[in-house]
Amino acid sequence: MNLRYDTFFIGGSWVSPATDRVISPVNASTEEPLGQVPEGAEADIDAAVAAARRAFDDPSGWASWEPARRADVMDRLADAIDRRADGFVERVSAQNGMPVAVARQLETGYPSAVLRYYAGLARAAEFTETRDGLFGGSIQVRRVPVGVVAAIVPWNFPQALTMFKIAPAMATGCTLVIKPSPETVLDAYLLAEAMEEAGVPAGVVNIVPGGREVGAYLVAHPDVDKVAFTGSTAAGRMIAETCGRLLRPVTLELGGKSAAIVLDDADLDLAKIGEGLFGSTLLNNGQTCFLGTRVLAPRSRYTEVVDAFTALAGSLTVGDAGDPATQIGPMATARQRDRVESYIAKGRGEGARITVGGGRPAGLDRGWFVQPTVFADVDNGSVIAQEEIFGPVLSLIPYDDVDHAVRIANDSDFGLGGTVWTSDPERGAAVAHRVRTGTIGVNRYIPDPAAPFGGVKASGLGRELGPEGLAGYQQIQTVYV
């Protein structure tokens, strides 16, 4: 693959960049170059925001369209994305190391499903409500689009997380400037081509890849009305500070260190639950914010739980992300592999016991690979139990009883995901209700587009997905009649 682009998608056209700076993505599995795209500068952000502003402020433009008319465009966009499914899979997998089997589920079918879901909501939603006034007369409560949205997207699920923002924003009548991560830029161009084919009106969606400095400039831009960000908690705090000073609404979907609570009645037969355990603890090479990387196990069955997770991690096929048989691919960057390996070293230094993995897989001399690694005998106060590693590393922590398990689960700065594993779903739900987290599953974890997704504590602010996801892209206006 050698894909080269020399323009940005701004205002419905392909526009030359303001500088000659470039981004050169690299194949995470082979370390070979994949192509080149221009790197956005402040002038490019100015142009993109201006295009979004024009599209939003146009009296007969996108924001004024009937919701059903916007929904028709969104459905066409979903169709155009589906027609490019193979291209999205190939580009995403090569850039960030996501196994193609995962990319085919979460980076093609999932984004278009989110688009169609919000198109359906747009057709069905009532954006104006009339109620009786307490002092006579009537009151119109209007839910109007917030305006120009700055959407900053990470590299781990670039298309799915882009659509978390594009779909509700388009449904409500907002316009957007998307800033993809420098690590995953080639798929963003494929999305722009789909926008063009689908006839998305000029300026409704503009795409400018760039680094942190460009992202910070976009967040603080005076013509931006709302920010939607997915990424690290550290970056989210800085964005929140900027938006707080500007009194600018912001949605933040940040890091996690979720707990997978294995109850004493859980069925640990990997033939039955292995796929679900994998998806909720090690999906996408561990580079997934909601994963239950702290596995809490009852002391009465601790050895059995350790053996089950050791067998699971040890059975996974590690290899080139482009191989359909691969279950664990490489880390997205050399820097990310260094980060994961530093945490493995910290775990060893803290006295935790490695039961499987802990190094680099044999025979994979190129690419940024790390073996799936399981630590047993982990203290919840240790670094590897408290900090987000973002790699295929699990920490197994013993507990005495359910109350103790809940205390451990809640003893974290984060609160994004989690699971409870049990043969009694009602009991599992009762335990789940006690965990301080934005989302949690019983015997599985699947972020469903119909359900609000987001975190508490250091895991973020606001919610994406579900009908609740529309609210983040709307303001309420009251009209006294």
Short mmCIF file of C-alpha atoms in Angstrom, two decimals:
data_model
loop_
_atom_site.label_atom_id
_atom_site.label_comp_id
_atom_site.label_asym_id
_atom_site.label_seq_id
_atom_site.Cartn_x
_atom_site.Cartn_y
_atom_site.Cartn_z
CA MET A 1 0.00 0.00 0.00
CA ASN A 2 1.36 3.39 -1.00
CA LEU A 3 -1.42 5.98 -0.82
CA ARG A 4 -0.54 9.62 -1.33
CA TYR A 5 -2.84 12.59 -0.93
CA ASP A 6 -1.99 16.27 -1.31
CA THR A 7 -5.25 18.03 -0.39
CA PHE A 8 -7.79 18.36 2.43
CA PHE A 9 -11.56 17.85 2.21
CA ILE A 10 -12.88 21.29 3.14
CA GLY A 11 -16.14 22.93 2.10
CA GLY A 12 -17.08 19.98 -0.12
CA SER A 13 -13.93 20.40 -2.23
CA TRP A 14 -10.36 19.16 -2.25
CA VAL A 15 -8.27 22.08 -1.03
CA SER A 16 -4.49 22.56 -1.08
CA PRO A 17 -2.81 22.71 2.34
CA ALA A 18 -1.34 25.87 3.79
CA THR A 19 2.11 24.32 4.36
CA ASP A 20 4.28 21.56 2.95
CA ARG A 21 4.27 19.56 6.19
CA VAL A 22 3.25 15.92 5.79
CA ILE A 23 2.15 12.91 7.83
CA SER A 24 3.65 9.55 6.80
CA PRO A 25 1.70 6.63 8.34
CA VAL A 26 3.52 3.34 8.92
CA ASN A 27 2.29 -0.25 8.88
CA ALA A 28 2.16 -1.36 12.53
CA SER A 29 2.76 -5.01 11.57
CA THR A 30 5.69 -4.51 9.21
CA GLU A 31 7.04 -1.00 9.96
CA GLU A 32 6.80 -0.26 6.23
CA PRO A 33 5.56 3.13 4.96
CA LEU A 34 1.94 3.26 3.85
CA GLY A 35 1.81 6.61 2.10
CA GLN A 36 1.64 10.31 2.80
CA VAL A 37 -0.95 12.99 3.50
CA PRO A 38 -0.62 16.71 4.25
CA GLU A 39 -0.47 17.78 7.89
CA GLY A 40 -2.93 20.45 8.90
CA ALA A 41 -1.80 23.84 10.16
CA GLU A 42 -3.70 26.66 11.84
CA ALA A 43 -4.61 28.22 8.48
CA ASP A 44 -6.16 24.92 7.36
CA ILE A 45 -8.22 24.76 10.55
CA ASP A 46 -9.34 28.35 9.92
CA ALA A 47 -10.51 27.37 6.44
CA ALA A 48 -12.33 24.27 7.69
CA VAL A 49 -14.08 26.10 10.52
CA ALA A 50 -15.07 28.90 8.15
CA ALA A 51 -16.60 26.35 5.76
CA ALA A 52 -18.50 24.71 8.61
CA ARG A 53 -19.65 28.12 9.84
CA ARG A 54 -20.97 29.11 6.40
CA ALA A 55 -22.81 25.82 6.04
CA PHE A 56 -24.40 26.19 9.46
CA ASP A 57 -25.32 29.88 9.17
CA ASP A 58 -26.84 29.56 5.69
CA PRO A 59 -30.57 30.39 6.23
CA SER A 60 -31.56 27.70 3.76
CA GLY A 61 -28.74 25.33 4.64
CA TRP A 62 -28.24 22.10 6.57
CA ALA A 63 -29.44 23.35 9.96
CA SER A 64 -32.74 24.50 8.46
CA TRP A 65 -33.48 21.28 6.57
CA GLU A 66 -36.29 19.04 7.69
CA PRO A 67 -34.81 16.20 9.79
CA ALA A 68 -36.08 13.59 7.32
CA ARG A 69 -34.16 15.30 4.52
CA ARG A 70 -30.96 15.19 6.57
CA ALA A 71 -31.68 11.54 7.35
CA ASP A 72 -31.82 10.72 3.63
CA VAL A 73 -28.30 12.10 3.20
CA MET A 74 -27.11 10.09 6.19
CA ASP A 75 -28.54 6.89 4.73
CA ARG A 76 -26.75 7.59 1.43
CA LEU A 77 -23.54 8.15 3.36
CA ALA A 78 -23.97 4.81 5.14
CA ASP A 79 -24.40 3.11 1.76
CA ALA A 80 -21.27 4.81 0.41
CA ILE A 81 -19.29 3.68 3.46
CA ASP A 82 -20.50 0.10 3.03
CA ARG A 83 -19.33 0.13 -0.58
CA ARG A 84 -15.83 0.94 0.70
CA ALA A 85 -15.81 -1.68 3.45
CA ASP A 86 -12.75 -3.57 2.18
CA GLY A 87 -10.78 -0.35 1.85
CA PHE A 88 -11.61 0.76 5.39
CA VAL A 89 -10.61 -2.63 6.80
CA GLU A 90 -7.31 -2.66 4.95
CA ARG A 91 -6.34 0.90 5.83
CA VAL A 92 -7.32 0.83 9.48
CA SER A 93 -5.74 -2.56 10.13
CA ALA A 94 -2.48 -1.59 8.48
CA GLN A 95 -2.20 1.71 10.33
CA ASN A 96 -3.11 0.80 13.92
CA GLY A 97 -2.61 -2.97 14.05
CA MET A 98 -6.29 -3.83 14.53
CA PRO A 99 -6.82 -7.45 13.40
CA VAL A 100 -8.84 -7.46 10.19
CA ALA A 101 -11.42 -9.76 11.80
CA VAL A 102 -12.11 -7.01 14.35
CA ALA A 103 -11.91 -4.20 11.81
CA ARG A 104 -14.48 -5.89 9.61
CA GLN A 105 -16.98 -5.81 12.48
CA LEU A 106 -16.22 -2.51 14.19
CA GLU A 107 -14.72 -0.25 11.53
CA THR A 108 -17.18 -0.88 8.67
CA GLY A 109 -20.53 -2.38 9.61
CA TYR A 110 -20.66 -0.64 12.97
CA PRO A 111 -20.12 2.96 11.73
CA SER A 112 -22.77 2.64 9.02
CA ALA A 113 -25.17 1.07 11.53
CA VAL A 114 -24.67 4.09 13.82
CA LEU A 115 -25.40 6.43 10.92
CA ARG A 116 -28.60 4.60 10.01
CA TYR A 117 -29.66 4.49 13.66
CA TYR A 118 -29.36 8.26 14.00
CA ALA A 119 -31.04 8.80 10.64
CA GLY A 120 -33.99 6.88 12.08
CA LEU A 121 -33.94 8.98 15.24
CA ALA A 122 -33.90 12.17 13.17
CA ARG A 123 -37.03 11.08 11.31
CA ALA A 124 -38.86 10.14 14.52
CA ALA A 125 -37.70 12.81 16.97
CA GLU A 126 -39.81 15.77 18.01
CA PHE A 127 -37.50 18.76 18.13
CA THR A 128 -40.19 21.15 19.40
CA GLU A 129 -42.50 20.55 22.35
CA THR A 130 -45.41 22.79 23.36
CA ARG A 131 -46.57 22.88 26.96
CA ASP A 132 -48.99 24.97 29.00
CA GLY A 133 -47.49 27.86 30.96
CA LEU A 134 -48.04 28.06 34.71
CA PHE A 135 -49.00 31.72 34.34
CA GLY A 136 -51.12 31.27 31.24
CA GLY A 137 -50.27 31.09 27.56
CA SER A 138 -48.15 28.35 26.05
CA ILE A 139 -44.45 27.57 25.94
CA GLN A 140 -42.46 26.21 23.02
CA VAL A 141 -39.35 24.26 24.01
CA ARG A 142 -37.12 23.94 20.96
CA ARG A 143 -34.11 21.66 20.67
CA VAL A 144 -31.91 23.42 18.14
CA PRO A 145 -28.48 22.41 16.78
CA VAL A 146 -25.57 23.70 18.84
CA GLY A 147 -23.64 24.86 15.76
CA VAL A 148 -20.11 24.12 14.55
CA VAL A 149 -18.61 21.04 16.21
CA ALA A 150 -14.91 20.33 16.63
CA ALA A 151 -14.54 16.54 16.68
CA ILE A 152 -11.17 15.08 17.68
CA VAL A 153 -10.83 11.34 17.09
CA PRO A 154 -8.22 8.83 18.37
CA TRP A 155 -6.39 6.11 16.48
CA ASN A 156 -7.73 2.96 18.17
CA PHE A 157 -11.20 2.83 16.55
CA PRO A 158 -10.94 5.73 14.10
CA GLN A 159 -14.07 5.18 12.02
CA ALA A 160 -16.38 3.93 14.77
CA LEU A 161 -15.46 6.83 17.05
CA THR A 162 -15.68 9.36 14.23
CA MET A 163 -19.24 8.17 13.63
CA PHE A 164 -20.07 8.51 17.34
CA LYS A 165 -19.72 12.24 16.63
CA ILE A 166 -20.73 12.67 12.99
CA ALA A 167 -24.02 10.77 13.21
CA PRO A 168 -25.74 12.65 16.07
CA ALA A 169 -24.28 15.96 14.91
CA MET A 170 -25.63 15.51 11.39
CA ALA A 171 -28.99 14.29 12.70
CA THR A 172 -29.47 17.46 14.75
CA GLY A 173 -28.32 19.85 12.00
CA CYS A 174 -24.79 20.65 13.19
CA THR A 175 -21.74 20.99 10.96
CA LEU A 176 -18.33 19.57 11.82
CA VAL A 177 -14.58 19.85 11.54
CA ILE A 178 -13.03 16.41 12.07
CA LYS A 179 -9.39 16.11 13.18
CA PRO A 180 -8.22 12.50 12.78
CA SER A 181 -5.23 11.22 14.70
CA PRO A 182 -1.90 11.35 12.81
CA GLU A 183 -1.61 7.57 13.25
CA THR A 184 -4.82 6.88 11.29
CA VAL A 185 -5.25 9.33 8.43
CA LEU A 186 -5.66 7.18 5.33
CA ASP A 187 -9.11 5.90 6.35
CA ALA A 188 -10.22 9.51 6.88
CA TYR A 189 -9.67 10.17 3.17
CA LEU A 190 -11.82 7.20 2.31
CA LEU A 191 -14.54 8.68 4.51
CA ALA A 192 -14.21 12.02 2.71
CA GLU A 193 -14.66 10.25 -0.63
CA ALA A 194 -17.82 8.61 0.73
CA MET A 195 -19.08 12.06 1.83
CA GLU A 196 -18.52 13.37 -1.67
CA GLU A 197 -20.30 10.43 -3.30
CA ALA A 198 -23.26 10.65 -0.91
CA GLY A 199 -23.82 14.32 -1.70
CA VAL A 200 -23.23 15.63 1.83
CA PRO A 201 -23.66 19.40 1.36
CA ALA A 202 -20.52 21.51 1.18
CA GLY A 203 -19.13 22.42 4.57
CA VAL A 204 -21.27 20.05 6.62
CA VAL A 205 -18.26 17.78 7.28
CA ASN A 206 -14.66 18.97 6.87
CA ILE A 207 -11.61 16.81 7.59
CA VAL A 208 -8.13 18.09 8.52
CA PRO A 209 -5.58 15.62 9.92
CA GLY A 210 -3.03 16.98 12.36
CA GLY A 211 -1.23 16.64 15.66
CA ARG A 212 -1.85 17.91 19.17
CA GLU A 213 -1.03 21.55 18.46
CA VAL A 214 -3.53 21.69 15.63
CA GLY A 215 -6.09 19.95 17.83
CA ALA A 216 -5.58 22.50 20.60
CA TYR A 217 -6.01 25.34 18.10
CA LEU A 218 -9.26 23.79 16.86
CA VAL A 219 -10.61 23.34 20.40
CA ALA A 220 -10.05 27.02 21.20
CA HIS A 221 -11.17 28.39 17.83
CA PRO A 222 -13.58 31.32 18.32
CA ASP A 223 -16.05 30.03 15.71
CA VAL A 224 -16.40 26.57 17.24
CA ASP A 225 -19.57 26.06 19.31
CA LYS A 226 -18.97 22.60 20.80
CA VAL A 227 -16.11 20.11 21.21
CA ALA A 228 -16.39 16.32 21.08
CA PHE A 229 -13.22 14.47 22.07
CA THR A 230 -12.21 10.85 22.53
CA GLY A 231 -8.74 10.17 23.88
CA SER A 232 -6.59 10.13 26.98
CA THR A 233 -7.69 11.53 30.31
CA ALA A 234 -4.66 13.84 30.39
CA ALA A 235 -5.60 15.42 27.06
CA GLY A 236 -9.25 15.51 28.10
CA ARG A 237 -8.42 17.55 31.18
CA MET A 238 -6.64 20.16 29.07
CA ILE A 239 -9.56 20.34 26.65
CA ALA A 240 -12.01 20.64 29.54
CA GLU A 241 -9.99 23.55 30.95
CA THR A 242 -10.12 25.36 27.62
CA CYS A 243 -13.83 24.74 27.15
CA GLY A 244 -14.58 25.76 30.72
CA ARG A 245 -12.82 29.07 30.25
CA LEU A 246 -14.72 29.66 26.99
CA LEU A 247 -18.04 28.39 28.42
CA ARG A 248 -18.10 25.96 25.49
CA PRO A 249 -20.00 22.66 25.77
CA VAL A 250 -17.81 19.59 25.54
CA THR A 251 -18.23 15.82 25.43
CA LEU A 252 -15.25 13.84 26.71
CA GLU A 253 -14.88 10.07 26.31
CA LEU A 254 -11.63 9.29 28.09
CA GLY A 255 -9.61 6.47 29.59
CA GLY A 256 -10.61 3.47 31.64
CA LYS A 257 -9.35 0.80 34.00
CA SER A 258 -12.51 -1.24 34.28
CA ALA A 259 -13.16 -4.25 36.47
CA ALA A 260 -14.28 -7.67 35.25
CA ILE A 261 -15.87 -9.17 38.37
CA VAL A 262 -15.93 -12.97 38.31
CA LEU A 263 -18.49 -14.16 40.86
CA ASP A 264 -18.13 -17.45 42.71
CA ASP A 265 -20.83 -19.10 40.57
CA ALA A 266 -19.36 -18.12 37.19
CA ASP A 267 -19.02 -20.73 34.46
CA LEU A 268 -15.38 -20.58 33.34
CA ASP A 269 -15.69 -23.02 30.45
CA LEU A 270 -13.78 -21.15 27.72
CA ALA A 271 -15.61 -23.11 25.04
CA LYS A 272 -18.77 -21.31 26.19
CA ILE A 273 -17.56 -17.89 27.31
CA GLY A 274 -14.12 -17.51 25.76
CA GLU A 275 -15.29 -15.25 22.96
CA GLY A 276 -17.14 -12.99 25.39
CA LEU A 277 -14.20 -12.84 27.79
CA PHE A 278 -11.84 -11.99 24.96
CA GLY A 279 -14.10 -9.24 23.65
CA SER A 280 -14.44 -7.61 27.05
CA THR A 281 -10.80 -7.87 28.20
CA LEU A 282 -8.40 -8.06 25.24
CA LEU A 283 -10.25 -6.76 22.17
CA ASN A 284 -8.19 -4.85 19.58
CA ASN A 285 -4.88 -5.87 21.14
CA GLY A 286 -5.96 -4.37 24.45
CA GLN A 287 -6.09 -0.93 22.82
CA THR A 288 -9.69 -0.33 23.86
CA CYS A 289 -10.78 2.12 26.55
CA PHE A 290 -13.66 0.13 28.06
CA LEU A 291 -11.88 -3.22 28.58
CA GLY A 292 -12.04 -4.97 31.94
CA THR A 293 -8.29 -5.18 32.46
CA ARG A 294 -8.64 -5.61 36.24
CA VAL A 295 -10.04 -9.12 36.69
CA LEU A 296 -11.46 -9.60 40.19
CA ALA A 297 -11.64 -13.22 41.29
CA PRO A 298 -13.03 -14.84 44.47
CA ARG A 299 -10.32 -16.33 46.68
CA SER A 300 -12.29 -19.59 46.77
CA ARG A 301 -11.75 -20.00 43.01
CA TYR A 302 -8.73 -17.78 42.46
CA THR A 303 -6.43 -20.47 41.08
CA GLU A 304 -9.15 -21.63 38.69
CA VAL A 305 -9.72 -18.08 37.42
CA VAL A 306 -6.00 -17.52 36.97
CA ASP A 307 -5.74 -20.76 35.02
CA ALA A 308 -8.71 -19.81 32.81
CA PHE A 309 -7.33 -16.41 31.87
CA THR A 310 -3.84 -17.81 31.43
CA ALA A 311 -5.24 -20.41 29.03
CA LEU A 312 -7.25 -17.76 27.19
CA ALA A 313 -4.32 -15.40 26.72
CA GLY A 314 -1.95 -18.21 25.85
CA SER A 315 -4.26 -19.60 23.18
CA LEU A 316 -4.55 -16.38 21.17
CA THR A 317 -2.98 -16.15 17.73
CA VAL A 318 -0.52 -13.25 17.58
CA GLY A 319 0.49 -12.02 14.15
CA ASP A 320 0.18 -9.62 11.25
CA ALA A 321 -3.00 -7.59 11.59
CA GLY A 322 -3.81 -8.30 7.94
CA ASP A 323 -4.06 -12.06 8.54
CA PRO A 324 -7.71 -13.14 9.11
CA ALA A 325 -6.50 -15.70 11.67
CA THR A 326 -4.83 -13.08 13.86
CA GLN A 327 -6.49 -12.34 17.20
CA ILE A 328 -3.78 -10.11 18.68
CA GLY A 329 -1.95 -7.76 16.36
CA PRO A 330 0.78 -5.21 17.09
CA MET A 331 0.59 -2.06 19.13
CA ALA A 332 -0.26 0.95 16.99
CA THR A 333 3.14 2.62 17.33
CA ALA A 334 6.63 1.93 18.63
CA ARG A 335 5.94 4.48 21.36
CA GLN A 336 2.85 2.54 22.44
CA ARG A 337 4.80 -0.72 22.57
CA ASP A 338 7.42 0.99 24.74
CA ARG A 339 4.64 2.18 27.05
CA VAL A 340 3.14 -1.30 27.41
CA GLU A 341 6.53 -2.88 28.01
CA SER A 342 7.33 -0.29 30.68
CA TYR A 343 4.17 -1.28 32.54
CA ILE A 344 5.05 -4.95 32.30
CA ALA A 345 8.40 -4.09 33.88
CA LYS A 346 6.61 -2.15 36.63
CA GLY A 347 4.35 -5.11 37.32
CA ARG A 348 7.37 -7.36 37.74
CA GLY A 349 9.01 -4.80 39.99
CA GLU A 350 5.91 -4.61 42.18
CA GLY A 351 6.04 -8.35 42.80
CA ALA A 352 3.15 -9.50 40.63
CA ARG A 353 3.49 -12.93 39.04
CA ILE A 354 3.40 -13.35 35.25
CA THR A 355 1.54 -16.52 34.31
CA VAL A 356 1.78 -16.10 30.53
CA GLY A 357 3.44 -13.65 28.15
CA GLY A 358 5.56 -10.78 29.42
CA GLY A 359 7.74 -10.31 26.35
CA ARG A 360 7.74 -10.07 22.58
CA PRO A 361 6.46 -13.00 20.52
CA ALA A 362 9.07 -15.17 18.84
CA GLY A 363 9.41 -15.00 15.08
CA LEU A 364 7.93 -11.50 14.75
CA ASP A 365 11.03 -9.40 14.30
CA ARG A 366 9.26 -6.51 12.61
CA GLY A 367 6.20 -4.73 13.87
CA TRP A 368 5.35 -3.50 17.36
CA PHE A 369 4.21 -6.74 18.98
CA VAL A 370 3.72 -7.59 22.65
CA GLN A 371 2.65 -10.99 23.96
CA PRO A 372 -0.74 -11.16 25.68
CA THR A 373 0.28 -10.99 29.33
CA VAL A 374 -1.48 -12.04 32.53
CA PHE A 375 -0.35 -10.90 35.99
CA ALA A 376 -1.57 -12.85 39.02
CA ASP A 377 -1.36 -11.87 42.71
CA VAL A 378 -1.89 -8.20 41.89
CA ASP A 379 -2.65 -5.63 44.58
CA ASN A 380 -5.33 -3.16 43.51
CA GLY A 381 -3.17 -0.29 44.72
CA SER A 382 -0.31 -1.18 42.38
CA VAL A 383 0.57 0.84 39.31
CA ILE A 384 -0.53 -1.85 36.86
CA ALA A 385 -3.95 -2.02 38.58
CA GLN A 386 -4.51 1.73 38.74
CA GLU A 387 -3.10 3.15 35.50
CA GLU A 388 -4.39 2.54 31.98
CA ILE A 389 -1.86 0.44 30.08
CA PHE A 390 -3.71 0.25 26.73
CA GLY A 391 -2.23 -3.05 25.68
CA PRO A 392 -2.89 -6.80 26.05
CA VAL A 393 -2.12 -6.90 29.78
CA LEU A 394 -4.51 -8.19 32.48
CA SER A 395 -4.18 -7.86 36.26
CA LEU A 396 -5.88 -10.59 38.33
CA ILE A 397 -6.88 -9.42 41.81
CA PRO A 398 -8.35 -11.66 44.56
CA TYR A 399 -11.34 -10.65 46.68
CA ASP A 400 -13.00 -12.07 49.83
CA ASP A 401 -16.73 -11.53 49.20
CA VAL A 402 -19.03 -9.53 46.92
CA ASP A 403 -18.85 -6.40 49.07
CA HIS A 404 -15.06 -6.57 48.88
CA ALA A 405 -15.24 -7.03 45.09
CA VAL A 406 -17.43 -3.95 44.70
CA ARG A 407 -15.06 -1.87 46.87
CA ILE A 408 -12.12 -2.94 44.71
CA ALA A 409 -14.01 -2.24 41.50
CA ASN A 410 -14.87 1.26 42.73
CA ASP A 411 -11.35 1.93 44.05
CA SER A 412 -10.22 3.52 40.78
CA ASP A 413 -9.93 6.98 39.32
CA PHE A 414 -11.79 5.68 36.28
CA GLY A 415 -15.35 4.52 35.60
CA LEU A 416 -16.02 3.70 31.96
CA GLY A 417 -16.82 0.01 31.46
CA GLY A 418 -16.87 -3.28 33.31
CA THR A 419 -18.47 -6.72 33.42
CA VAL A 420 -19.89 -9.20 35.92
CA TRP A 421 -19.55 -12.92 35.19
CA THR A 422 -22.07 -15.23 36.82
CA SER A 423 -24.49 -18.10 36.17
CA ASP A 424 -27.25 -15.97 37.72
CA PRO A 425 -27.95 -12.89 35.52
CA GLU A 426 -30.22 -11.30 38.14
CA ARG A 427 -27.49 -11.56 40.74
CA GLY A 428 -25.02 -10.19 38.21
CA ALA A 429 -27.23 -7.19 37.48
CA ALA A 430 -27.57 -6.47 41.20
CA VAL A 431 -23.78 -6.40 41.53
CA ALA A 432 -23.46 -4.29 38.39
CA HIS A 433 -25.80 -1.68 39.87
CA ARG A 434 -23.30 -1.12 42.70
CA VAL A 435 -20.31 -0.38 40.48
CA ARG A 436 -19.56 3.31 39.85
CA THR A 437 -19.19 3.22 36.09
CA GLY A 438 -20.89 4.65 33.04
CA THR A 439 -21.45 1.27 31.39
CA ILE A 440 -21.25 -2.35 32.51
CA GLY A 441 -22.28 -5.73 31.13
CA VAL A 442 -23.42 -9.02 32.59
CA ASN A 443 -21.71 -12.00 30.95
CA ARG A 444 -20.81 -9.85 27.93
CA TYR A 445 -19.91 -6.31 26.94
CA ILE A 446 -21.14 -4.81 23.67
CA PRO A 447 -21.44 -1.03 23.21
CA ASP A 448 -24.85 -1.00 21.55
CA PRO A 449 -25.66 2.06 19.40
CA ALA A 450 -29.08 2.29 21.07
CA ALA A 451 -27.56 2.74 24.55
CA PRO A 452 -25.77 5.82 25.95
CA PHE A 453 -22.00 5.31 26.22
CA GLY A 454 -19.60 7.27 28.39
CA GLY A 455 -17.90 7.38 31.74
CA VAL A 456 -17.81 8.86 35.22
CA LYS A 457 -14.92 10.20 37.30
CA ALA A 458 -11.74 10.46 35.18
CA SER A 459 -13.38 8.55 32.33
CA GLY A 460 -15.16 11.60 30.97
CA LEU A 461 -18.15 13.88 30.72
CA GLY A 462 -21.37 13.44 28.77
CA ARG A 463 -22.70 10.54 26.74
CA GLU A 464 -22.49 9.36 23.16
CA LEU A 465 -24.85 6.94 21.36
CA GLY A 466 -28.49 6.24 22.10
CA PRO A 467 -31.21 8.91 21.93
CA GLU A 468 -29.29 10.59 24.75
CA GLY A 469 -26.43 11.21 22.31
CA LEU A 470 -28.53 13.78 20.45
CA ALA A 471 -28.62 16.09 23.47
CA GLY A 472 -24.90 16.80 23.30
CA TYR A 473 -25.39 18.45 19.91
CA GLN A 474 -28.42 20.53 20.84
CA GLN A 475 -29.23 23.67 22.77
CA ILE A 476 -32.63 24.36 24.28
CA GLN A 477 -34.49 27.51 23.38
CA THR A 478 -37.68 28.51 25.21
CA VAL A 479 -40.30 30.61 23.44
CA TYR A 480 -43.09 32.14 25.56
CA VAL A 481 -46.23 32.46 23.42
#
